[in-house]
XYZ file of C-alpha atoms in Angstrom:
683
model
C 70.669 5.297 -166.765
C 71.570 6.344 -170.319
C 74.294 8.893 -171.067
C 71.598 11.380 -172.198
C 69.826 11.054 -168.832
C 73.149 11.628 -167.041
C 73.824 14.724 -169.159
C 70.366 16.093 -168.352
C 71.294 16.059 -164.643
C 74.243 18.419 -165.243
C 74.044 22.213 -165.409
C 74.606 23.978 -168.799
C 78.322 24.703 -168.166
C 78.983 21.114 -167.040
C 77.177 19.788 -170.148
C 79.316 22.031 -172.355
C 82.480 20.673 -170.705
C 81.361 17.067 -171.303
C 80.327 17.581 -174.944
C 83.393 19.532 -176.089
C 85.733 16.906 -177.595
C 87.141 18.583 -180.728
C 90.275 20.079 -179.201
C 92.127 21.055 -176.044
C 89.811 21.998 -173.177
C 90.468 23.657 -169.806
C 87.647 23.341 -167.285
C 88.146 25.965 -164.568
C 86.294 24.254 -161.742
C 85.695 26.242 -158.571
C 85.474 24.512 -155.186
C 82.399 22.259 -154.892
C 81.378 22.765 -158.525
C 81.016 19.064 -159.426
C 84.234 18.531 -161.391
C 84.376 14.766 -160.729
C 80.905 14.403 -162.283
C 82.202 16.204 -165.381
C 85.278 13.968 -165.721
C 83.437 10.671 -165.136
C 80.476 11.597 -167.378
C 82.891 12.708 -170.105
C 84.638 9.311 -170.053
C 81.258 7.575 -170.475
C 80.294 10.103 -173.204
C 83.502 9.391 -175.167
C 82.830 5.634 -175.073
C 79.026 5.504 -175.442
C 78.326 8.519 -177.686
C 81.569 8.992 -179.607
C 82.429 5.305 -180.032
C 85.936 5.625 -178.597
C 87.497 2.453 -177.168
C 87.969 2.715 -173.375
C 91.520 1.365 -173.737
C 92.435 4.534 -175.683
C 91.426 6.819 -172.773
C 93.622 7.773 -169.813
C 92.307 9.739 -166.819
C 94.938 10.854 -164.320
C 94.817 12.514 -160.918
C 97.096 12.925 -157.895
C 96.001 10.592 -155.112
C 95.073 6.924 -154.942
C 91.867 7.937 -153.156
C 90.785 10.276 -156.005
C 91.682 7.663 -158.652
C 89.756 4.969 -156.750
C 86.688 7.218 -156.419
C 86.808 8.084 -160.129
C 87.200 4.425 -161.125
C 84.183 3.432 -158.994
C 81.985 6.145 -160.519
C 83.007 5.310 -164.091
C 82.427 1.610 -163.304
C 78.773 2.399 -162.557
C 78.391 4.002 -166.018
C 80.409 1.658 -168.240
C 79.120 -1.886 -167.818
C 80.754 -5.145 -168.917
C 83.250 -4.913 -171.758
C 82.557 -1.197 -172.349
C 85.107 -0.166 -169.737
C 87.798 -2.764 -170.552
C 91.310 -1.356 -170.767
C 90.398 2.116 -169.422
C 93.270 3.787 -167.527
C 92.196 5.646 -164.388
C 95.262 6.214 -162.245
C 97.585 8.642 -160.529
C 100.291 10.391 -162.549
C 102.863 8.173 -160.838
C 101.047 4.944 -161.738
C 100.855 6.045 -165.380
C 104.603 6.754 -165.258
C 105.223 3.344 -163.675
C 103.261 1.673 -166.498
C 105.380 3.478 -169.101
C 108.590 2.395 -167.308
C 107.368 -1.226 -167.108
C 106.544 -1.187 -170.807
C 109.893 0.370 -171.808
C 112.424 -1.346 -169.517
C 114.743 -2.190 -172.399
C 114.772 1.364 -173.779
C 115.465 2.696 -170.267
C 118.192 0.123 -169.537
C 116.531 -1.545 -166.521
C 116.146 -5.258 -165.743
C 112.715 -6.778 -165.026
C 111.825 -6.823 -161.320
C 113.226 -3.318 -160.684
C 112.687 -1.889 -157.202
C 110.759 1.236 -156.265
C 112.421 3.219 -153.466
C 109.971 4.991 -151.192
C 111.143 8.278 -149.572
C 112.496 6.386 -146.539
C 114.554 3.988 -148.695
C 115.905 6.988 -150.622
C 116.773 8.760 -147.362
C 118.701 5.706 -146.125
C 120.774 5.651 -149.337
C 121.450 9.412 -149.096
C 122.481 9.009 -145.443
C 125.032 6.346 -146.430
C 126.392 8.436 -149.305
C 126.600 11.652 -147.282
C 128.200 9.985 -144.254
C 131.174 9.134 -146.511
C 132.190 12.820 -146.372
C 131.368 13.600 -142.747
C 128.781 12.904 -140.071
C 125.541 14.551 -141.236
C 122.345 15.226 -139.353
C 118.754 14.515 -140.395
C 118.173 18.145 -141.365
C 121.021 18.101 -143.923
C 119.777 14.819 -145.403
C 116.234 16.212 -145.691
C 117.532 19.385 -147.369
C 119.519 17.396 -149.968
C 116.581 15.025 -150.548
C 114.250 17.989 -151.090
C 116.718 19.661 -153.477
C 117.152 16.469 -155.546
C 113.373 16.041 -155.684
C 113.010 19.648 -156.888
C 115.613 19.116 -159.608
C 113.906 15.931 -160.786
C 110.489 17.642 -160.868
C 112.029 20.491 -162.909
C 113.740 17.994 -165.271
C 117.241 19.006 -164.160
C 119.441 15.920 -164.702
C 122.542 15.115 -162.570
C 124.941 16.473 -165.200
C 123.084 19.819 -165.266
C 122.552 20.280 -161.512
C 125.924 21.936 -160.814
C 125.142 24.750 -163.243
C 121.821 25.306 -161.394
C 123.498 25.378 -157.968
C 123.273 28.877 -156.472
C 125.426 28.339 -153.340
C 127.802 25.868 -151.658
C 124.955 23.777 -150.192
C 123.389 23.366 -153.630
C 126.801 22.469 -155.128
C 127.213 19.759 -152.480
C 123.650 18.523 -153.210
C 124.518 18.374 -156.938
C 127.511 16.108 -156.213
C 125.395 13.855 -153.976
C 122.666 13.821 -156.678
C 125.133 12.379 -159.193
C 126.248 9.591 -156.829
C 122.649 8.932 -155.740
C 121.396 8.422 -159.316
C 124.401 6.212 -160.119
C 123.676 4.002 -157.085
C 119.960 3.769 -157.882
C 120.779 2.587 -161.410
C 123.272 0.040 -160.075
C 120.582 -1.272 -157.698
C 118.121 -1.547 -160.635
C 115.917 0.857 -158.683
C 113.911 4.045 -159.233
C 112.576 6.548 -156.718
C 109.161 8.234 -156.571
C 110.199 11.280 -158.658
C 111.709 8.993 -161.335
C 108.215 7.674 -162.078
C 107.565 10.939 -163.958
C 111.122 12.026 -164.835
C 112.201 8.807 -166.618
C 109.111 8.562 -168.902
C 109.376 12.277 -169.809
C 113.093 12.061 -170.680
C 112.458 8.847 -172.648
C 109.503 10.292 -174.600
C 111.506 13.474 -175.358
C 114.579 11.600 -176.574
C 113.066 8.562 -178.273
C 110.620 9.322 -181.149
C 109.821 5.617 -181.600
C 108.688 5.194 -177.982
C 106.773 8.510 -178.151
C 104.899 7.369 -181.284
C 104.035 4.067 -179.572
C 102.473 5.776 -176.535
C 100.659 8.333 -178.684
C 99.052 5.422 -180.530
C 97.991 3.916 -177.183
C 96.446 7.067 -175.668
C 93.989 8.990 -177.883
C 92.277 11.072 -175.178
C 93.513 12.307 -171.800
C 91.633 13.769 -168.839
C 93.652 15.368 -166.042
C 92.185 16.231 -162.635
C 93.603 18.856 -160.199
C 95.648 20.346 -163.040
C 96.812 23.278 -160.901
C 98.899 20.789 -158.867
C 101.048 19.624 -161.803
C 104.784 20.305 -161.704
C 107.091 20.916 -164.683
C 107.656 17.222 -165.489
C 103.959 16.271 -165.141
C 102.977 19.132 -167.440
C 105.514 17.926 -170.014
C 104.255 14.337 -169.778
C 100.741 15.479 -170.753
C 102.079 17.830 -173.426
C 104.293 15.139 -175.052
C 101.476 12.576 -175.162
C 98.836 15.030 -176.460
C 100.801 17.458 -178.655
C 99.854 15.643 -181.860
C 96.115 14.942 -181.389
C 95.384 17.881 -179.042
C 92.485 15.860 -177.597
C 92.432 16.358 -173.864
C 90.483 17.911 -171.013
C 92.257 19.286 -167.963
C 90.263 20.295 -164.896
C 91.726 22.669 -162.329
C 91.354 25.685 -160.095
C 94.262 28.125 -159.751
C 92.693 29.367 -156.493
C 93.222 25.942 -154.911
C 96.903 25.557 -155.809
C 98.512 25.009 -152.381
C 101.429 22.688 -153.135
C 104.208 24.990 -154.409
C 106.508 23.452 -151.763
C 105.947 20.127 -153.554
C 106.787 21.582 -156.980
C 103.231 22.460 -158.143
C 103.101 25.243 -160.727
C 99.678 26.971 -160.957
C 101.161 28.937 -163.881
C 100.865 25.679 -165.902
C 97.273 26.830 -166.532
C 98.703 29.893 -168.330
C 101.402 27.900 -170.182
C 98.683 25.584 -171.449
C 96.994 28.475 -173.284
C 100.345 29.471 -174.815
C 101.221 25.924 -175.945
C 97.702 25.212 -177.234
C 96.302 28.483 -178.706
C 92.963 26.772 -179.559
C 92.376 26.023 -175.869
C 88.674 26.230 -174.992
C 88.186 27.557 -171.421
C 84.919 26.583 -169.669
C 84.208 27.920 -166.165
C 82.237 25.956 -163.547
C 81.116 28.595 -161.047
C 77.957 27.091 -159.551
C 78.823 25.622 -156.161
C 76.790 22.703 -154.753
C 78.404 22.693 -151.323
C 78.279 25.962 -149.382
C 75.939 28.769 -148.383
C 76.014 32.186 -150.106
C 77.702 33.820 -147.109
C 80.585 31.310 -147.081
C 81.077 31.696 -150.856
C 80.997 35.501 -150.657
C 83.770 35.375 -148.047
C 85.823 32.986 -150.223
C 85.331 35.115 -153.371
C 86.199 38.385 -151.578
C 89.335 36.911 -150.002
C 90.732 35.313 -153.174
C 90.038 38.457 -155.246
C 93.172 39.879 -153.531
C 95.297 37.444 -155.588
C 96.141 38.206 -159.235
C 94.200 36.096 -161.782
C 94.546 35.233 -165.456
C 91.060 33.682 -165.491
C 88.490 35.455 -163.293
C 85.669 33.426 -161.759
C 83.053 33.949 -159.028
C 81.430 31.090 -157.146
C 77.677 31.219 -156.532
C 75.146 28.859 -155.022
C 71.425 28.195 -154.728
C 71.790 27.057 -151.106
C 70.529 30.310 -149.537
C 72.576 32.878 -147.566
C 72.969 30.815 -144.380
C 74.413 31.879 -141.024
C 77.003 34.672 -140.656
C 80.683 33.685 -140.259
C 81.749 33.843 -136.632
C 85.167 35.213 -135.621
C 86.039 34.204 -132.050
C 88.911 36.025 -130.309
C 90.351 34.133 -127.298
C 92.710 35.183 -124.497
C 95.329 32.564 -125.350
C 95.782 29.285 -127.248
C 94.477 27.146 -124.368
C 91.276 29.205 -124.199
C 90.966 28.793 -127.984
C 91.200 24.976 -127.773
C 88.818 24.927 -124.783
C 86.294 27.077 -126.661
C 86.336 24.880 -129.787
C 86.016 21.617 -127.822
C 83.247 22.798 -125.465
C 81.319 24.386 -128.315
C 81.397 21.217 -130.429
C 80.023 19.332 -127.409
C 77.092 21.727 -126.805
C 76.327 22.183 -130.534
C 76.134 18.443 -131.066
C 73.381 18.161 -128.458
C 71.575 21.373 -129.343
C 71.650 20.854 -133.130
C 71.296 17.053 -132.971
C 74.442 16.776 -135.123
C 76.805 13.826 -135.503
C 80.415 14.100 -134.304
C 81.573 13.568 -137.901
C 79.720 16.753 -138.952
C 82.443 18.843 -137.258
C 85.937 19.444 -138.630
C 88.714 21.515 -137.075
C 91.346 22.764 -139.543
C 94.681 24.378 -138.723
C 97.893 25.518 -140.456
C 100.374 23.277 -138.590
C 100.071 19.882 -136.864
C 101.412 21.308 -133.569
C 98.125 23.237 -133.155
C 96.271 19.956 -132.622
C 98.097 19.000 -129.387
C 96.157 21.247 -126.999
C 92.915 20.560 -128.822
C 93.391 16.791 -128.433
C 93.759 17.189 -124.658
C 90.555 19.242 -124.471
C 88.601 16.761 -126.627
C 89.840 13.888 -124.445
C 88.795 15.838 -121.340
C 85.229 16.146 -122.691
C 85.333 12.521 -123.937
C 84.719 13.674 -127.514
C 85.764 11.018 -130.067
C 88.061 12.418 -132.751
C 90.192 11.326 -135.668
C 93.565 12.964 -136.238
C 94.477 12.835 -139.929
C 98.082 12.672 -141.024
C 99.307 10.561 -138.102
C 101.954 7.879 -138.687
C 100.443 4.695 -140.042
C 101.616 1.419 -138.487
C 103.309 0.250 -141.683
C 105.229 3.492 -142.217
C 107.211 3.078 -138.958
C 110.886 2.288 -139.522
C 110.948 -0.838 -137.344
C 107.929 -2.257 -139.232
C 109.565 -1.461 -142.578
C 112.703 -3.321 -141.382
C 110.720 -6.365 -140.241
C 108.659 -6.350 -143.456
C 111.880 -6.205 -145.524
C 113.198 -9.309 -143.689
C 109.894 -11.112 -144.325
C 109.886 -10.074 -148.003
C 113.474 -11.291 -148.477
C 112.662 -14.612 -146.806
C 109.873 -15.357 -149.307
C 111.588 -13.715 -152.309
C 115.409 -13.549 -152.245
C 115.234 -11.645 -155.566
C 113.650 -8.620 -153.804
C 116.601 -6.224 -154.183
C 114.788 -3.392 -152.414
C 114.260 -5.514 -149.284
C 117.898 -6.709 -149.457
C 119.222 -3.135 -149.586
C 117.047 -1.993 -146.686
C 118.250 -4.646 -144.215
C 121.681 -5.843 -145.341
C 123.100 -3.363 -142.825
C 120.319 -3.452 -140.201
C 121.555 -4.259 -137.578
C 124.942 -2.850 -138.614
C 127.144 -5.382 -140.402
C 129.800 -2.946 -141.661
C 128.647 -3.288 -145.284
C 129.024 0.204 -146.769
C 127.557 1.910 -149.874
C 130.811 1.395 -151.814
C 130.558 -2.386 -151.340
C 126.882 -2.336 -152.297
C 127.506 -0.275 -155.434
C 130.148 -2.783 -156.636
C 127.858 -5.693 -155.718
C 124.983 -4.086 -157.639
C 127.150 -3.507 -160.739
C 128.346 -7.107 -160.605
C 124.754 -8.372 -160.187
C 123.642 -6.274 -163.180
C 126.435 -7.701 -165.368
C 125.488 -11.233 -164.299
C 121.737 -10.589 -164.634
C 121.329 -11.853 -161.051
C 119.613 -10.526 -157.929
C 121.830 -8.949 -155.238
C 121.182 -11.916 -152.923
C 122.152 -14.497 -155.589
C 125.220 -12.473 -156.608
C 126.547 -12.818 -153.020
C 126.731 -16.608 -153.575
C 128.848 -16.378 -156.751
C 132.588 -17.102 -156.712
C 133.225 -14.350 -159.282
C 132.366 -11.730 -156.637
C 135.809 -12.296 -155.094
C 137.377 -10.647 -158.185
C 135.287 -7.473 -157.609
C 135.436 -6.961 -153.847
C 138.011 -7.220 -151.031
C 137.928 -10.553 -149.148
C 136.610 -8.852 -145.991
C 133.583 -7.402 -147.843
C 132.835 -10.770 -149.500
C 133.036 -12.474 -146.102
C 130.581 -9.970 -144.510
C 128.078 -10.354 -147.361
C 128.458 -14.139 -147.154
C 127.770 -14.074 -143.419
C 124.507 -12.162 -144.040
C 123.229 -14.387 -146.884
C 124.227 -17.535 -144.939
C 122.159 -16.238 -142.001
C 119.086 -15.654 -144.239
C 119.550 -19.057 -145.959
C 119.589 -20.707 -142.530
C 116.312 -19.034 -141.500
C 114.672 -20.050 -144.818
C 115.825 -23.627 -144.287
C 114.314 -23.723 -140.782
C 111.061 -22.255 -142.182
C 110.897 -25.050 -144.779
C 111.574 -27.732 -142.170
C 108.633 -26.995 -139.919
C 107.509 -24.155 -137.696
C 107.986 -21.073 -139.903
C 106.873 -18.625 -137.207
C 109.334 -20.051 -134.687
C 112.086 -19.590 -137.307
C 111.074 -15.925 -137.821
C 110.954 -15.224 -134.073
C 114.312 -16.988 -133.694
C 115.781 -14.796 -136.450
C 114.812 -11.581 -134.598
C 116.397 -12.897 -131.379
C 119.521 -14.229 -133.106
C 120.385 -10.959 -134.838
C 119.506 -9.091 -131.621
C 117.332 -6.529 -133.361
C 116.160 -5.296 -129.957
C 119.710 -4.248 -128.963
C 120.006 -2.377 -132.298
C 116.794 -0.462 -131.493
C 118.093 0.471 -128.024
C 121.385 1.647 -129.581
C 119.594 3.961 -132.023
C 116.663 5.233 -129.947
C 116.684 8.580 -128.150
C 115.222 6.913 -125.024
C 114.821 3.284 -123.775
C 111.007 3.636 -123.659
C 110.984 4.456 -127.386
C 113.069 1.347 -128.194
C 110.694 -0.729 -126.043
C 107.646 0.561 -127.969
C 109.350 -0.103 -131.311
C 110.161 -3.688 -130.376
C 106.575 -4.156 -129.178
C 105.425 -2.985 -132.644
C 107.587 -5.667 -134.284
C 106.059 -8.402 -132.083
C 102.576 -7.035 -132.942
C 103.447 -7.504 -136.625
C 104.563 -11.106 -136.016
C 101.334 -11.743 -134.049
C 99.349 -10.402 -137.014
C 101.273 -12.763 -139.275
C 100.340 -15.664 -137.003
C 96.661 -14.651 -137.007
C 96.784 -14.348 -140.788
C 98.011 -17.963 -141.000
C 95.254 -19.218 -138.689
C 92.344 -17.704 -140.583
C 88.963 -19.284 -141.003
C 89.157 -22.103 -143.645
C 86.069 -20.668 -145.459
C 87.818 -17.295 -145.831
C 90.892 -19.046 -147.244
C 88.708 -21.118 -149.580
C 87.496 -17.875 -151.191
C 91.052 -16.995 -152.203
C 92.810 -18.607 -155.116
C 95.549 -21.098 -154.185
C 95.772 -20.090 -150.514
C 96.673 -22.568 -147.799
C 95.949 -22.109 -144.104
C 99.530 -22.679 -142.983
C 101.339 -21.114 -145.927
C 103.656 -18.504 -144.434
C 104.463 -17.117 -147.888
C 100.786 -16.387 -148.593
C 100.422 -14.795 -145.142
C 103.468 -12.555 -145.691
C 102.152 -11.596 -149.146
C 98.855 -10.586 -147.526
C 100.781 -8.418 -145.044
C 102.722 -6.767 -147.886
C 99.413 -6.050 -149.607
C 97.981 -4.648 -146.382
C 101.068 -2.426 -146.180
C 100.236 -1.006 -149.631
C 96.552 -0.612 -148.772
C 97.123 0.792 -145.290
C 96.167 4.333 -146.329
C 92.836 3.012 -147.626
C 92.139 1.216 -144.370
C 92.610 4.473 -142.488
C 89.739 6.146 -144.320
C 87.166 4.880 -141.842
C 83.729 6.386 -141.535
C 83.260 6.155 -137.767
C 81.437 8.967 -135.981
C 84.313 11.214 -134.858
C 85.268 14.885 -135.015
C 87.838 15.344 -137.809
C 91.108 17.157 -137.008
C 93.325 17.961 -139.978
C 95.646 20.512 -141.549
C 94.282 22.808 -144.253
C 96.563 21.078 -146.758
C 95.071 17.688 -145.841
C 91.497 19.033 -146.035
C 91.597 19.729 -149.788
C 88.899 17.773 -151.612
C 86.850 17.202 -148.423
C 83.745 18.947 -147.077
C 81.991 19.145 -143.710
C 78.727 20.703 -142.441
C 80.502 22.664 -139.659
C 84.090 23.898 -139.955
C 86.353 25.584 -137.382
C 89.479 27.302 -138.770
C 91.952 27.795 -135.903
C 94.813 30.258 -135.557
C 93.834 33.195 -137.824
C 96.946 35.153 -136.817
C 99.873 36.754 -138.607
C 102.890 34.391 -138.735
C 100.560 31.386 -138.407
C 98.137 31.999 -141.301
C 99.826 33.514 -143.295
C 102.818 31.535 -142.020
C 105.981 33.392 -141.001
C 108.072 31.597 -143.670
C 105.638 32.699 -146.399
C 105.705 36.324 -145.186
C 109.526 36.298 -145.243
C 109.686 34.554 -148.642
C 107.004 36.799 -150.185
C 104.653 33.876 -150.951
C 101.576 35.164 -149.110
C 99.442 34.506 -152.229
C 99.750 30.744 -151.649
C 98.769 31.201 -147.967
C 95.695 33.128 -149.154
C 94.810 30.189 -151.419
C 95.244 27.897 -148.409
C 92.802 30.024 -146.366
C 90.426 29.927 -149.365
C 90.620 26.108 -149.420
C 89.873 26.038 -145.669
C 86.849 28.356 -146.013
C 85.379 26.412 -148.960
C 85.377 23.133 -146.978
C 82.382 24.436 -144.966
C 78.849 23.598 -146.058
C 76.608 25.263 -143.433
C 78.622 27.090 -140.768
C 82.124 28.501 -140.527
C 83.867 29.655 -137.347
C 87.279 31.383 -137.415
C 89.241 31.426 -134.143
C 92.366 33.261 -132.998
C 94.298 33.898 -129.776
C 95.616 37.168 -128.345
C 98.615 35.305 -126.945
C 100.393 32.097 -127.880
C 103.358 30.304 -126.354
C 106.532 30.314 -128.442
C 110.013 29.250 -127.288
C 108.722 28.796 -123.736
C 107.198 32.258 -123.268
C 103.863 33.897 -124.002
C 103.949 36.108 -127.088
C 101.360 38.663 -128.245
C 99.617 37.727 -131.493
C 98.417 39.981 -134.316
C 95.120 39.054 -136.069
C 95.629 37.684 -139.588
C 95.517 40.171 -142.488
C 93.052 37.742 -144.114
C 90.370 38.752 -141.553
C 90.488 42.316 -142.932
C 90.041 40.909 -146.457
C 86.697 39.248 -145.622
C 83.379 41.119 -146.115
C 82.823 42.907 -142.769
C 79.010 42.711 -143.054
C 79.143 38.868 -143.059
C 81.305 38.559 -139.922
C 79.988 38.216 -136.387
C 82.768 38.957 -133.871
C 83.024 37.505 -130.355
C 85.572 38.446 -127.700
C 86.300 41.832 -129.301
C 84.233 44.599 -127.622
C 84.670 47.157 -130.432
C 83.001 44.829 -132.952
C 80.611 42.815 -130.778
C 76.841 43.105 -130.448
C 76.091 43.165 -126.623
C 72.613 41.591 -127.051
C 74.059 38.677 -129.002
C 76.776 38.258 -126.352
C 74.113 37.953 -123.626
C 72.048 35.501 -125.718
C 75.183 33.404 -126.264
C 75.875 33.248 -122.534
C 72.296 32.039 -121.890
C 72.678 29.475 -124.699
C 75.890 28.103 -123.177
C 74.227 27.740 -119.738
C 71.206 26.005 -121.308
C 73.555 23.655 -123.176
C 75.411 22.738 -119.992
C 72.119 22.178 -118.152
C 70.928 19.768 -120.837
C 74.275 17.935 -120.610
C 74.032 17.569 -116.847
C 70.301 16.830 -116.993
């Protein structure tokens, strides 16, 4: 299909957004308005119609899933060499590419490590335990504060002047030590992937000019979710050419707690006065009734850019509001109704989604779905590879095949405890940096004795000698036996029992580790034809098998996106970007939606946007449920209906379980429907 044929399939506003390339462009894209089509078609338009080289274009978004989807769609339009060199990635991957390309300017060695949030937490725990015993809540608070500072471009030296109380002052001191340790370890954390490139581009005109020559056009998706540093990254790269398109919707900005600044849409107009604003208001997802409810609700928030969604999908069914006696009755009602509707409407399980404000709301619902034998998928559960015991085991495996993996070394050098503290590790890291060696290799050098006390050198030597011994046994024969022997020898199981809140938990964690080793064994005994298809893979090569496991670790989130026929249970935050034929929004009560914290903090506008996101996930039907009573702190508490219910158009709502607003004839018809549904189930 030619680019002209693709353009012809778009509506007039979408076409305008694709064709406008002469300056800065903001596409205000309402929910379900086809923004991905605009971005992907515009990339093809720039290459095929405007003659721009794909390697000069960068499209960025927020999640791997969105980037993957975009890449696939562009791949269908740009064939062969046309698409070579195109960047379609997350913000963090773009930042990582800049860091990789500018290691020297940033003062990092090749092979730097990327700390995930758990690695960062472990380092903070070690640093904070120097002062006094700290609990998980304190560590989380400091980690969150440091992340906020990094997102707002507040550097360690400036943090103290931003500290508003004693806790923030303490966090500022930890921040300084944390950054110093990261640098010594030749490591960066997740927030650094944006912070470091921004600081470098601001301070180094030569590097800035180089990246401006590389990127001639930028497209940014979900622009309302950008934080201060992400906004600056785009601004720095595009300030000269002013050739970019950002796509966003201020009504769907629901990540303020993660640093998102919807006001970046306003700042953009101030920084780029020639900004062309194009609104996409035609919705291709939902019925007129659902959109009217969404529009009426969100109109209660202040707006710089007004927009009203509309659709050609017809008015559709009214929105049902179901009032239940208590939370158990609410879960029972949702589960039983999904069961009868599936039969009556000949729907698939996957057509139904249940959304809620907090994960705890899913517990009762899960029990009810299990009772009715309804298959479901709970999004946001812990993936196998994100469990601590699996991360430990993976770090041991990574270090066995690559002793230069500093990140793996740091994770396990003290797991189980070997009395090797952060002070020792900082000195070791500084010594390794001076010598241009990995942490593992530095432990073998005689010069280390000049830097560290004899006891610390001896403890490090004991650890590296242990790993060397395991590697030797792996080389001599049965690699798997050597790995199993290692876990027994260091008595990892006893360490788990020491640190678990209950013996059954430690038992489960150890079972997970053995499952991982079993997977490794299966990976080594794969079908020879499957191995043949891979470059330079051998059936019994433990290194290749471990590398495959590491890759599976990275791709785990992708693997979880299965398409089996199950009811979807997820938080409203997790539902953004998805759509379902039939949506149930649970818990429309004050202090739940809007959440109590938001009411106290005066951030109800964001909760309203969250409700708006939930409503606009629905394609055909929308049911809102609430309870008159809910259990809190062990006792039943009375609930107040959410203020958002009063902000919806009354004529589009059909109430159930509330006599003053209920139609008696419809109530009777519903009762007969339910009996008929049960009969057909039993029949």
